[in-house]
Amino acid sequence: SAVISQKPSRDICQRGTSLTIQCQVDSQVTMMFWYRQQPGQSLTLIATANQGSEATYESGFVIDKFPISRPNLTFSTLTVSNMSPEDSSIYLCSVGVDGTGELFFGEGSRLTVL
Amino acid sequence: KQEVTQIPAALSVPEGENLVLNCSFTDSAIYNLQWFRQDPGKGLTSLLLIQSSQREQTSGRLNASLDKSSGRSTLYIAASQPGDSATYLCAVQTGANNLFFGTGTRLTVIP
């Protein structure tokens, strides 16, 4: 398994500002992902965070809005840029444990945009 | 595109009952299926992972089955407890980066 720490756990932000969420894993992992869970909805994959290269974004998500960094195999950040109330969601970091396909999730970062 | 459906959307049971949560998916070409638990406002906790070649997995009071050909999985919870109250999500993986989630079943176990 993997232990995943996310910061912040929650925040209230003003419209038009940006917030960076950090994800720290207790072991080196190849696969790291960022998900969004809008209120009352299930999870949607935003992007795959690639170490040493640009993230791979899913349809409907763009780098300008959700820039991602992955400087090493244990850490990643997701920035939510120029926030609007529609960005109010839980953002979750997830890692894949090599060889099993099992995914583990952080506790999530609950963002409320006013 | 893979679609994952969970029925029922919500379920209330008295403590001690055995219960079954259902998950169905439209494309049987999956790598694995994973059941998660999510407490309100929290992240996901992995409960069970079933590889596509497996029929079931067990952990404590939980048993998950997989019938890939019919596109179905069930999560059986024995002797339910109030602490089991949470939303249960199933997710199917069709590729390295393709994990499709259901919308979940919200379980309430009444003391």
PDB file of C-alpha atoms in Angstrom, chain A residues 25-68:
ATOM      1  CA  VAL A  25       3.645   9.829  -0.993  1.00  0.00           C
ATOM      2  CA  ASP A  26       5.635   7.773   1.490  1.00  0.00           C
ATOM      3  CA  SER A  27       7.280   5.696  -1.251  1.00  0.00           C
ATOM      4  CA  GLN A  28       8.362   6.089  -4.841  1.00  0.00           C
ATOM      5  CA  VAL A  29       5.528   5.465  -7.266  1.00  0.00           C
ATOM      6  CA  THR A  30       5.397   5.545 -11.012  1.00  0.00           C
ATOM      7  CA  MET A  31       1.759   6.372 -11.508  1.00  0.00           C
ATOM      8  CA  MET A  32       0.262   9.467  -9.906  1.00  0.00           C
ATOM      9  CA  PHE A  33      -3.103  10.959 -10.790  1.00  0.00           C
ATOM     10  CA  TRP A  34      -5.293  13.913  -9.919  1.00  0.00           C
ATOM     11  CA  TYR A  35      -9.067  13.552  -9.663  1.00  0.00           C
ATOM     12  CA  ARG A  36     -11.914  15.961  -9.087  1.00  0.00           C
ATOM     13  CA  GLN A  37     -15.116  15.165  -7.258  1.00  0.00           C
ATOM     14  CA  GLN A  38     -17.781  17.800  -7.656  1.00  0.00           C
ATOM     15  CA  PRO A  39     -20.544  18.005  -5.040  1.00  0.00           C
ATOM     16  CA  GLY A  40     -22.776  14.946  -5.178  1.00  0.00           C
ATOM     17  CA  GLN A  41     -20.832  13.474  -8.087  1.00  0.00           C
ATOM     18  CA  SER A  42     -18.388  10.658  -8.564  1.00  0.00           C
ATOM     19  CA  LEU A  43     -14.737  11.074  -9.421  1.00  0.00           C
ATOM     20  CA  THR A  44     -13.417  12.421 -12.703  1.00  0.00           C
ATOM     21  CA  LEU A  45      -9.799  12.062 -13.762  1.00  0.00           C
ATOM     22  CA  ILE A  46      -8.139  15.421 -14.403  1.00  0.00           C
ATOM     23  CA  ALA A  47      -4.695  14.269 -15.463  1.00  0.00           C
ATOM     24  CA  THR A  48      -1.840  11.866 -15.017  1.00  0.00           C
ATOM     25  CA  ALA A  49       1.182  13.490 -13.393  1.00  0.00           C
ATOM     26  CA  ASN A  50       4.310  12.376 -15.231  1.00  0.00           C
ATOM     27  CA  GLN A  51       7.678  12.632 -13.559  1.00  0.00           C
ATOM     28  CA  GLY A  52      10.049  14.752 -15.574  1.00  0.00           C
ATOM     29  CA  SER A  53       7.581  15.650 -18.306  1.00  0.00           C
ATOM     30  CA  GLU A  54       4.312  17.433 -18.879  1.00  0.00           C
ATOM     31  CA  ALA A  55       1.163  15.965 -17.366  1.00  0.00           C
ATOM     32  CA  THR A  56      -1.315  14.105 -19.560  1.00  0.00           C
ATOM     33  CA  TYR A  57      -4.702  15.794 -19.379  1.00  0.00           C
ATOM     34  CA  GLU A  58      -8.100  14.214 -19.898  1.00  0.00           C
ATOM     35  CA  SER A  59     -10.694  15.664 -22.206  1.00  0.00           C
ATOM     36  CA  GLY A  60     -12.158  18.832 -20.748  1.00  0.00           C
ATOM     37  CA  PHE A  61      -9.130  19.718 -18.638  1.00  0.00           C
ATOM     38  CA  VAL A  62      -6.308  22.002 -19.784  1.00  0.00           C
ATOM     39  CA  ILE A  63      -2.880  22.864 -18.492  1.00  0.00           C
ATOM     40  CA  ASP A  64      -3.598  26.580 -18.194  1.00  0.00           C
ATOM     41  CA  LYS A  65      -6.405  25.904 -15.753  1.00  0.00           C
ATOM     42  CA  PHE A  66      -4.856  22.972 -13.888  1.00  0.00           C
ATOM     43  CA  PRO A  67      -1.051  23.155 -14.081  1.00  0.00           C
ATOM     44  CA  ILE A  68       0.600  20.105 -12.541  1.00  0.00           C
TER      45      ILE A  68
END
